[in-house]
C-alpha positions as protocol buffer text, in pm:
chain_id: "A"
residue {
  index: 1
  type: MET
  ca { x: -1022 y: 783 z: -1114 }
}
residue {
  index: 2
  type: ASP
  ca { x: -1050 y: 422 z: -1005 }
}
residue {
  index: 3
  type: GLY
  ca { x: -1290 y: 333 z: -729 }
}
residue {
  index: 4
  type: ILE
  ca { x: -1586 y: 140 z: -599 }
}
residue {
  index: 5
  type: TYR
  ca { x: -1918 y: 321 z: -626 }
}
residue {
  index: 6
  type: LYS
  ca { x: -2276 y: 241 z: -537 }
}
residue {
  index: 7
  type: VAL
  ca { x: -2512 y: 263 z: -835 }
}
residue {
  index: 8
  type: THR
  ca { x: -2805 y: 473 z: -719 }
}
residue {
  index: 9
  type: SER
  ca { x: -2967 y: 507 z: -1061 }
}
residue {
  index: 10
  type: ALA
  ca { x: -2909 y: 343 z: -1399 }
}
residue {
  index: 11
  type: SER
  ca { x: -3071 y: 427 z: -1730 }
}
residue {
  index: 12
  type: VAL
  ca { x: -3016 y: 489 z: -2101 }
}
residue {
  index: 13
  type: GLY
  ca { x: -3011 y: 831 z: -2263 }
}
residue {
  index: 14
  type: LYS
  ca { x: -2902 y: 1013 z: -2578 }
}
residue {
  index: 15
  type: THR
  ca { x: -2644 y: 1274 z: -2660 }
}
residue {
  index: 16
  type: LYS
  ca { x: -2731 y: 1596 z: -2843 }
}
residue {
  index: 17
  type: ARG
  ca { x: -2624 y: 1424 z: -3163 }
}
residue {
  index: 18
  type: GLY
  ca { x: -2858 y: 1133 z: -3101 }
}
residue {
  index: 19
  type: TYR
  ca { x: -2605 y: 873 z: -2987 }
}
residue {
  index: 20
  type: GLU
  ca { x: -2731 y: 633 z: -2719 }
}
residue {
  index: 21
  type: VAL
  ca { x: -2541 y: 626 z: -2390 }
}
residue {
  index: 22
  type: PHE
  ca { x: -2543 y: 424 z: -2070 }
}
residue {
  index: 23
  type: LYS
  ca { x: -2606 y: 653 z: -1771 }
}
residue {
  index: 24
  type: LEU
  ca { x: -2504 y: 563 z: -1415 }
}
residue {
  index: 25
  type: GLN
  ca { x: -2560 y: 774 z: -1106 }
}
residue {
  index: 26
  type: LEU
  ca { x: -2286 y: 688 z: -857 }
}
residue {
  index: 27
  type: ASN
  ca { x: -2307 y: 749 z: -481 }
}
residue {
  index: 28
  type: ASN
  ca { x: -2613 y: 971 z: -531 }
}
residue {
  index: 29
  type: SER
  ca { x: -2394 y: 1244 z: -675 }
}
residue {
  index: 30
  type: ILE
  ca { x: -2194 y: 1163 z: -989 }
}
residue {
  index: 31
  type: TRP
  ca { x: -2353 y: 1099 z: -1328 }
}
residue {
  index: 32
  type: ALA
  ca { x: -2119 y: 904 z: -1555 }
}
residue {
  index: 33
  type: THR
  ca { x: -2194 y: 800 z: -1913 }
}
residue {
  index: 34
  type: LYS
  ca { x: -2060 y: 562 z: -2174 }
}
residue {
  index: 35
  type: LEU
  ca { x: -2146 y: 554 z: -2544 }
}
residue {
  index: 36
  type: PHE
  ca { x: -2316 y: 243 z: -2676 }
}
residue {
  index: 37
  type: PRO
  ca { x: -2064 y: 42 z: -2880 }
}
residue {
  index: 38
  type: LEU
  ca { x: -2108 y: 131 z: -3245 }
}
residue {
  index: 39
  type: ARG
  ca { x: -1912 y: -138 z: -3429 }
}
residue {
  index: 40
  type: LYS
  ca { x: -2021 y: -503 z: -3439 }
}
residue {
  index: 41
  type: PHE
  ca { x: -1686 y: -616 z: -3296 }
}
residue {
  index: 42
  type: ASP
  ca { x: -1718 y: -373 z: -3003 }
}
residue {
  index: 43
  type: ARG
  ca { x: -2075 y: -485 z: -2931 }
}
residue {
  index: 44
  type: GLU
  ca { x: -1968 y: -849 z: -2926 }
}
residue {
  index: 45
  type: ASN
  ca { x: -1695 y: -774 z: -2673 }
}
residue {
  index: 46
  type: ASP
  ca { x: -1874 y: -525 z: -2449 }
}
residue {
  index: 47
  type: GLU
  ca { x: -1996 y: -700 z: -2134 }
}
residue {
  index: 48
  type: LEU
  ca { x: -2218 y: -410 z: -2024 }
}
residue {
  index: 49
  type: TYR
  ca { x: -2390 y: -413 z: -2362 }
}
residue {
  index: 50
  type: HIS
  ca { x: -2458 y: -787 z: -2330 }
}
residue {
  index: 51
  type: LEU
  ca { x: -2593 y: -753 z: -1977 }
}
residue {
  index: 52
  type: TYR
  ca { x: -2811 y: -462 z: -2086 }
}
residue {
  index: 53
  type: ASN
  ca { x: -2972 y: -678 z: -2353 }
}
residue {
  index: 54
  type: GLU
  ca { x: -3005 y: -985 z: -2129 }
}
residue {
  index: 55
  type: ASN
  ca { x: -3176 y: -784 z: -1855 }
}
residue {
  index: 56
  type: ASN
  ca { x: -3382 y: -558 z: -2085 }
}
residue {
  index: 57
  type: GLY
  ca { x: -3226 y: -251 z: -1928 }
}
residue {
  index: 58
  type: LEU
  ca { x: -2981 y: -139 z: -1661 }
}
residue {
  index: 59
  type: GLU
  ca { x: -3209 y: -168 z: -1359 }
}
residue {
  index: 60
  type: PHE
  ca { x: -3021 y: -481 z: -1249 }
}
residue {
  index: 61
  type: LEU
  ca { x: -2733 y: -253 z: -1145 }
}
residue {
  index: 62
  type: ASN
  ca { x: -2939 y: -44 z: -901 }
}
residue {
  index: 63
  type: GLY
  ca { x: -2809 y: -78 z: -545 }
}
residue {
  index: 64
  type: LYS
  ca { x: -2497 y: -272 z: -646 }
}
residue {
  index: 65
  type: TYR
  ca { x: -2141 y: -164 z: -578 }
}
residue {
  index: 66
  type: VAL
  ca { x: -1941 y: -151 z: -901 }
}
residue {
  index: 67
  type: SER
  ca { x: -1570 y: -108 z: -960 }
}
residue {
  index: 68
  type: LEU
  ca { x: -1484 y: 120 z: -1251 }
}
residue {
  index: 69
  type: THR
  ca { x: -1271 y: 406 z: -1376 }
}
residue {
  index: 70
  type: ILE
  ca { x: -1430 y: 744 z: -1442 }
}
residue {
  index: 71
  type: ASN
  ca { x: -1274 y: 1042 z: -1615 }
}
residue {
  index: 72
  type: GLN
  ca { x: -1392 y: 1402 z: -1624 }
}
residue {
  index: 73
  type: SER
  ca { x: -1393 y: 1610 z: -1940 }
}
residue {
  index: 74
  type: GLN
  ca { x: -1572 y: 1920 z: -2068 }
}
residue {
  index: 75
  type: TYR
  ca { x: -1871 y: 1693 z: -2133 }
}
residue {
  index: 76
  type: GLY
  ca { x: -1891 y: 1562 z: -1777 }
}
residue {
  index: 77
  type: TYR
  ca { x: -1792 y: 1224 z: -1635 }
}
residue {
  index: 78
  type: GLN
  ca { x: -1739 y: 920 z: -1855 }
}
residue {
  index: 79
  type: PHE
  ca { x: -1656 y: 561 z: -1775 }
}
residue {
  index: 80
  type: SER
  ca { x: -1501 y: 319 z: -2023 }
}
residue {
  index: 81
  type: TYR
  ca { x: -1477 y: -15 z: -1848 }
}
residue {
  index: 82
  type: ILE
  ca { x: -1643 y: -179 z: -1549 }
}
residue {
  index: 83
  type: ILE
  ca { x: -1406 y: -410 z: -1360 }
}
residue {
  index: 84
  type: SER
  ca { x: -1679 y: -562 z: -1145 }
}
residue {
  index: 85
  type: PHE
  ca { x: -2057 y: -534 z: -1175 }
}
residue {
  index: 86
  type: ASP
  ca { x: -2108 y: -661 z: -818 }
}
residue {
  index: 87
  type: VAL
  ca { x: -1802 y: -599 z: -602 }
}
residue {
  index: 88
  type: LEU
  ca { x: -1932 y: -759 z: -284 }
}
residue {
  index: 89
  type: LYS
  ca { x: -2030 y: -1080 z: -463 }
}
residue {
  index: 90
  type: ASP
  ca { x: -1707 y: -1100 z: -664 }
}
residue {
  index: 91
  type: PHE
  ca { x: -1485 y: -1031 z: -362 }
}
residue {
  index: 92
  type: LYS
  ca { x: -1659 y: -1299 z: -155 }
}
residue {
  index: 93
  type: LYS
  ca { x: -1614 y: -1541 z: -443 }
}
residue {
  index: 94
  type: ALA
  ca { x: -1241 y: -1462 z: -453 }
}
residue {
  index: 95
  type: ILE
  ca { x: -1206 y: -1520 z: -76 }
}
residue {
  index: 96
  type: ASP
  ca { x: -1393 y: -1850 z: -93 }
}
residue {
  index: 97
  type: SER
  ca { x: -1184 y: -1964 z: -391 }
}
residue {
  index: 98
  type: SER
  ca { x: -862 y: -1882 z: -204 }
}
residue {
  index: 99
  type: LYS
  ca { x: -957 y: -2115 z: 84 }
}
residue {
  index: 100
  type: GLY
  ca { x: -761 y: -1892 z: 316 }
}
residue {
  index: 101
  type: ASN
  ca { x: -450 y: -1862 z: 99 }
}
residue {
  index: 102
  type: ALA
  ca { x: -302 y: -1521 z: 25 }
}
residue {
  index: 103
  type: PHE
  ca { x: -405 y: -1354 z: -300 }
}
residue {
  index: 104
  type: THR
  ca { x: -414 y: -1015 z: -466 }
}
residue {
  index: 105
  type: THR
  ca { x: -718 y: -847 z: -617 }
}
residue {
  index: 106
  type: GLU
  ca { x: -763 y: -572 z: -874 }
}
residue {
  index: 107
  type: LEU
  ca { x: -1063 y: -451 z: -676 }
}
residue {
  index: 108
  type: PRO
  ca { x: -971 y: -145 z: -462 }
}
residue {
  index: 109
  type: ILE
  ca { x: -1115 y: -312 z: -153 }
}
residue {
  index: 110
  type: PHE
  ca { x: -885 y: -146 z: 100 }
}
residue {
  index: 111
  type: ASP
  ca { x: -975 y: 208 z: -9 }
}
residue {
  index: 112
  type: PHE
  ca { x: -1343 y: 110 z: -20 }
}
residue {
  index: 113
  type: LEU
  ca { x: -1344 y: -28 z: 336 }
}
residue {
  index: 114
  type: SER
  ca { x: -1135 y: 265 z: 460 }
}
residue {
  index: 115
  type: SER
  ca { x: -1385 y: 511 z: 311 }
}
residue {
  index: 116
  type: ARG
  ca { x: -1657 y: 334 z: 510 }
}
residue {
  index: 117
  type: GLN
  ca { x: -1466 y: 403 z: 833 }
}
residue {
  index: 118
  type: ARG
  ca { x: -1354 y: 44 z: 890 }
}
residue {
  index: 119
  type: LYS
  ca { x: -1091 y: 15 z: 1164 }
}
residue {
  index: 120
  type: ILE
  ca { x: -727 y: 21 z: 1053 }
}
residue {
  index: 121
  type: GLU
  ca { x: -528 y: -241 z: 1249 }
}
residue {
  index: 122
  type: ALA
  ca { x: -180 y: -183 z: 1393 }
}
residue {
  index: 123
  type: ASP
  ca { x: -13 y: -335 z: 1085 }
}
residue {
  index: 124
  type: GLY
  ca { x: -208 y: -107 z: 852 }
}
residue {
  index: 125
  type: SER
  ca { x: -457 y: -375 z: 744 }
}
residue {
  index: 126
  type: ILE
  ca { x: -835 y: -402 z: 767 }
}
residue {
  index: 127
  type: LYS
  ca { x: -1012 y: -717 z: 886 }
}
residue {
  index: 128
  type: ILE
  ca { x: -1256 y: -876 z: 644 }
}
residue {
  index: 129
  type: ASN
  ca { x: -1534 y: -1124 z: 706 }
}
residue {
  index: 130
  type: SER
  ca { x: -1456 y: -1480 z: 596 }
}
residue {
  index: 131
  type: ASP
  ca { x: -1473 y: -1845 z: 698 }
}
residue {
  index: 132
  type: PHE
  ca { x: -1093 y: -1868 z: 714 }
}
residue {
  index: 133
  type: GLY
  ca { x: -993 y: -1712 z: 1044 }
}
residue {
  index: 134
  type: ASP
  ca { x: -835 y: -1368 z: 1071 }
}
residue {
  index: 135
  type: MET
  ca { x: -835 y: -1263 z: 705 }
}
residue {
  index: 136
  type: ARG
  ca { x: -725 y: -910 z: 627 }
}
residue {
  index: 137
  type: VAL
  ca { x: -668 y: -679 z: 333 }
}
residue {
  index: 138
  type: LEU
  ca { x: -364 y: -453 z: 303 }
}
residue {
  index: 139
  type: LYS
  ca { x: -265 y: -205 z: 35 }
}
residue {
  index: 140
  type: SER
  ca { x: 102 y: -241 z: -55 }
}
residue {
  index: 141
  type: ASP
  ca { x: 277 y: -89 z: -358 }
}
residue {
  index: 142
  type: PHE
  ca { x: -66 y: -9 z: -506 }
}
residue {
  index: 143
  type: VAL
  ca { x: -168 y: -377 z: -478 }
}
residue {
  index: 144
  type: ASP
  ca { x: -452 y: -498 z: -256 }
}
residue {
  index: 145
  type: ILE
  ca { x: -333 y: -810 z: -71 }
}
residue {
  index: 146
  type: CYS
  ca { x: -571 y: -1044 z: 111 }
}
residue {
  index: 147
  type: TYR
  ca { x: -410 y: -1281 z: 360 }
}
residue {
  index: 148
  type: GLN
  ca { x: -447 y: -1464 z: 690 }
}
residue {
  index: 149
  type: PHE
  ca { x: -296 y: -1258 z: 968 }
}
residue {
  index: 150
  type: ASP
  ca { x: -3 y: -1446 z: 1124 }
}
residue {
  index: 151
  type: THR
  ca { x: 299 y: -1322 z: 1321 }
}
residue {
  index: 152
  type: SER
  ca { x: 454 y: -1659 z: 1404 }
}
residue {
  index: 153
  type: ASN
  ca { x: 797 y: -1784 z: 1296 }
}
residue {
  index: 154
  type: GLU
  ca { x: 658 y: -2097 z: 1134 }
}
residue {
  index: 155
  type: ARG
  ca { x: 521 y: -1955 z: 811 }
}
residue {
  index: 156
  type: LEU
  ca { x: 612 y: -1680 z: 570 }
}
residue {
  index: 157
  type: ASN
  ca { x: 407 y: -1370 z: 649 }
}
residue {
  index: 158
  type: LEU
  ca { x: 409 y: -998 z: 590 }
}
residue {
  index: 159
  type: THR
  ca { x: 593 y: -946 z: 918 }
}
residue {
  index: 160
  type: ASN
  ca { x: 895 y: -1163 z: 838 }
}
residue {
  index: 161
  type: ILE
  ca { x: 916 y: -1164 z: 458 }
}
residue {
  index: 162
  type: ASP
  ca { x: 1173 y: -880 z: 448 }
}
residue {
  index: 163
  type: GLN
  ca { x: 1396 y: -1051 z: 707 }
}
residue {
  index: 164
  type: ILE
  ca { x: 1379 y: -1384 z: 525 }
}
residue {
  index: 165
  type: PHE
  ca { x: 1455 y: -1224 z: 191 }
}
residue {
  index: 166
  type: GLU
  ca { x: 1751 y: -1022 z: 321 }
}
residue {
  index: 167
  type: LYS
  ca { x: 1908 y: -1326 z: 492 }
}
residue {
  index: 168
  type: PHE
  ca { x: 1851 y: -1607 z: 242 }
}
residue {
  index: 169
  type: TYR
  ca { x: 1772 y: -1464 z: -102 }
}
residue {
  index: 170
  type: LYS
  ca { x: 1906 y: -1114 z: -159 }
}
residue {
  index: 171
  type: ASP
  ca { x: 2214 y: -1096 z: -386 }
}
residue {
  index: 172
  type: VAL
  ca { x: 2236 y: -1477 z: -413 }
}
residue {
  index: 173
  type: SER
  ca { x: 2437 y: -1568 z: -721 }
}
residue {
  index: 174
  type: LEU
  ca { x: 2233 y: -1779 z: -962 }
}
residue {
  index: 175
  type: PRO
  ca { x: 2315 y: -1920 z: -1306 }
}
residue {
  index: 176
  type: ALA
  ca { x: 2141 y: -1797 z: -1620 }
}
residue {
  index: 177
  type: TYR
  ca { x: 1819 y: -1971 z: -1716 }
}
residue {
  index: 178
  type: SER
  ca { x: 1810 y: -1978 z: -2093 }
}
residue {
  index: 179
  type: ILE
  ca { x: 1781 y: -2186 z: -2407 }
}
residue {
  index: 180
  type: GLY
  ca { x: 2105 y: -2143 z: -2595 }
}
residue {
  index: 181
  type: ASP
  ca { x: 2397 y: -1916 z: -2507 }
}
residue {
  index: 182
  type: GLY
  ca { x: 2366 y: -1586 z: -2328 }
}
residue {
  index: 183
  type: GLY
  ca { x: 2090 y: -1466 z: -2105 }
}
residue {
  index: 184
  type: SER
  ca { x: 2098 y: -1270 z: -1781 }
}
residue {
  index: 185
  type: PRO
  ca { x: 2152 y: -1449 z: -1448 }
}
residue {
  index: 186
  type: SER
  ca { x: 1841 y: -1540 z: -1251 }
}
residue {
  index: 187
  type: TYR
  ca { x: 1773 y: -1350 z: -931 }
}
residue {
  index: 188
  type: TYR
  ca { x: 1533 y: -1346 z: -635 }
}
residue {
  index: 189
  type: LYS
  ca { x: 1297 y: -1064 z: -543 }
}
residue {
  index: 190
  type: ILE
  ca { x: 990 y: -994 z: -333 }
}
residue {
  index: 191
  type: SER
  ca { x: 683 y: -970 z: -554 }
}
residue {
  index: 192
  type: MET
  ca { x: 374 y: -826 z: -388 }
}
residue {
  index: 193
  type: GLY
  ca { x: 177 y: -910 z: -702 }
}
residue {
  index: 194
  type: ASP
  ca { x: 253 y: -1278 z: -634 }
}
residue {
  index: 195
  type: VAL
  ca { x: 247 y: -1229 z: -252 }
}
residue {
  index: 196
  type: ALA
  ca { x: 570 y: -1427 z: -250 }
}
residue {
  index: 197
  type: ILE
  ca { x: 945 y: -1442 z: -278 }
}
residue {
  index: 198
  type: VAL
  ca { x: 1003 y: -1532 z: -642 }
}
residue {
  index: 199
  type: LYS
  ca { x: 1291 y: -1626 z: -869 }
}
residue {
  index: 200
  type: MET
  ca { x: 1314 y: -1431 z: -1193 }
}
residue {
  index: 201
  type: ASN
  ca { x: 1441 y: -1644 z: -1481 }
}
residue {
  index: 202
  type: ASN
  ca { x: 1555 y: -1489 z: -1808 }
}
residue {
  index: 203
  type: LEU
  ca { x: 1432 y: -1710 z: -2092 }
}
residue {
  index: 204
  type: LEU
  ca { x: 1647 y: -1634 z: -2395 }
}
residue {
  index: 205
  type: LYS
  ca { x: 1621 y: -1816 z: -2727 }
}
residue {
  index: 206
  type: VAL
  ca { x: 1795 y: -1690 z: -3036 }
}
residue {
  index: 207
  type: SER
  ca { x: 1806 y: -1902 z: -3348 }
}
residue {
  index: 208
  type: ASN
  ca { x: 2101 y: -1915 z: -3585 }
}
residue {
  index: 209
  type: LYS
  ca { x: 1873 y: -1930 z: -3885 }
}
residue {
  index: 210
  type: MET
  ca { x: 1756 y: -1649 z: -4110 }
}
residue {
  index: 211
  type: THR
  ca { x: 1412 y: -1656 z: -3953 }
}
residue {
  index: 212
  type: THR
  ca { x: 1351 y: -1519 z: -3604 }
}
residue {
  index: 213
  type: SER
  ca { x: 1033 y: -1721 z: -3555 }
}
residue {
  index: 214
  type: GLY
  ca { x: 1031 y: -1861 z: -3202 }
}
residue {
  index: 215
  type: ASP
  ca { x: 1303 y: -1626 z: -3077 }
}
residue {
  index: 216
  type: CYS
  ca { x: 1230 y: -1469 z: -2740 }
}
residue {
  index: 217
  type: ASN
  ca { x: 1388 y: -1277 z: -2457 }
}
residue {
  index: 218
  type: LYS
  ca { x: 1156 y: -1262 z: -2157 }
}
residue {
  index: 219
  type: TRP
  ca { x: 1149 y: -1307 z: -1782 }
}
residue {
  index: 220
  type: LEU
  ca { x: 962 y: -1596 z: -1622 }
}
residue {
  index: 221
  type: THR
  ca { x: 846 y: -1578 z: -1260 }
}
residue {
  index: 222
  type: GLU
  ca { x: 894 y: -1884 z: -1038 }
}
residue {
  index: 223
  type: VAL
  ca { x: 734 y: -1873 z: -692 }
}
residue {
  index: 224
  type: VAL
  ca { x: 977 y: -1986 z: -421 }
}
residue {
  index: 225
  type: LEU
  ca { x: 789 y: -1904 z: -99 }
}
residue {
  index: 226
  type: LYS
  ca { x: 439 y: -1762 z: -83 }
}
residue {
  index: 227
  type: ILE
  ca { x: 276 y: -1580 z: 209 }
}
residue {
  index: 228
  type: GLY
  ca { x: 132 y: -1855 z: 430 }
}
residue {
  index: 229
  type: ASP
  ca { x: 381 y: -2125 z: 323 }
}
residue {
  index: 230
  type: GLN
  ca { x: 557 y: -2334 z: 587 }
}
residue {
  index: 231
  type: LEU
  ca { x: 915 y: -2210 z: 630 }
}
residue {
  index: 232
  type: PRO
  ca { x: 1220 y: -2440 z: 609 }
}
residue {
  index: 233
  type: ASP
  ca { x: 1387 y: -2523 z: 941 }
}
residue {
  index: 234
  type: ASP
  ca { x: 1687 y: -2296 z: 882 }
}
residue {
  index: 235
  type: HIS
  ca { x: 1453 y: -2002 z: 812 }
}
residue {
  index: 236
  type: ILE
  ca { x: 1259 y: -2074 z: 1134 }
}
residue {
  index: 237
  type: GLN
  ca { x: 1573 y: -2098 z: 1343 }
}
residue {
  index: 238
  type: PHE
  ca { x: 1702 y: -1771 z: 1199 }
}
residue {
  index: 239
  type: LEU
  ca { x: 1381 y: -1590 z: 1295 }
}
residue {
  index: 240
  type: LYS
  ca { x: 1391 y: -1733 z: 1647 }
}
residue {
  index: 241
  type: ARG
  ca { x: 1744 y: -1600 z: 1693 }
}
residue {
  index: 242
  type: GLN
  ca { x: 1624 y: -1253 z: 1597 }
}
residue {
  index: 243
  type: GLN
  ca { x: 1375 y: -1237 z: 1883 }
}
């Protein structure tokens, strides 16, 4: 199960067969382990292993909130990958980097704040501390969205995005976007992963040669309007007429 946990103890141990394992106590209750990487390639690409060596142990994790996935088996709890070794630091860095613009995060911040009894606002969001006004986090379609709260008609926001999409973008007929003949027509959709209204373009390239090198058939995402963007005049006037 994915989540954010506080590391209350961190150490190294061994299995009954003598294999070394990382041991993390999470939230004072769960002990989760992970085998040391055995192959050279795995050691070179295992961030926890590198940090363990750099810090001469795992004590640097004590007291930090980490984001990881744990699974339970007959041998207890195991974790395989740590998404963030310091959630609070990484989330603040993401907010500062956004400079107040909307963004999504793989960190389950909403569930974390909710579990700590943070107030749920009327729109289902939770306020977060930042230097960029009324920033909030909202869980939508299993995506955590961070954005500046805004209910005006001047900018695209989570309050008006459905209305704008239905009026100006849904079922709009668009030509195919492809290299060569064929290809599916482009279309608009709301993408919570991009916190935007996007245009989906089908990039199709099929060679007439014996080789298929360079051939492709994939969809490219083009952002049209992102949460927080200034709306065109016709979009603004439409919203005002709906009031």
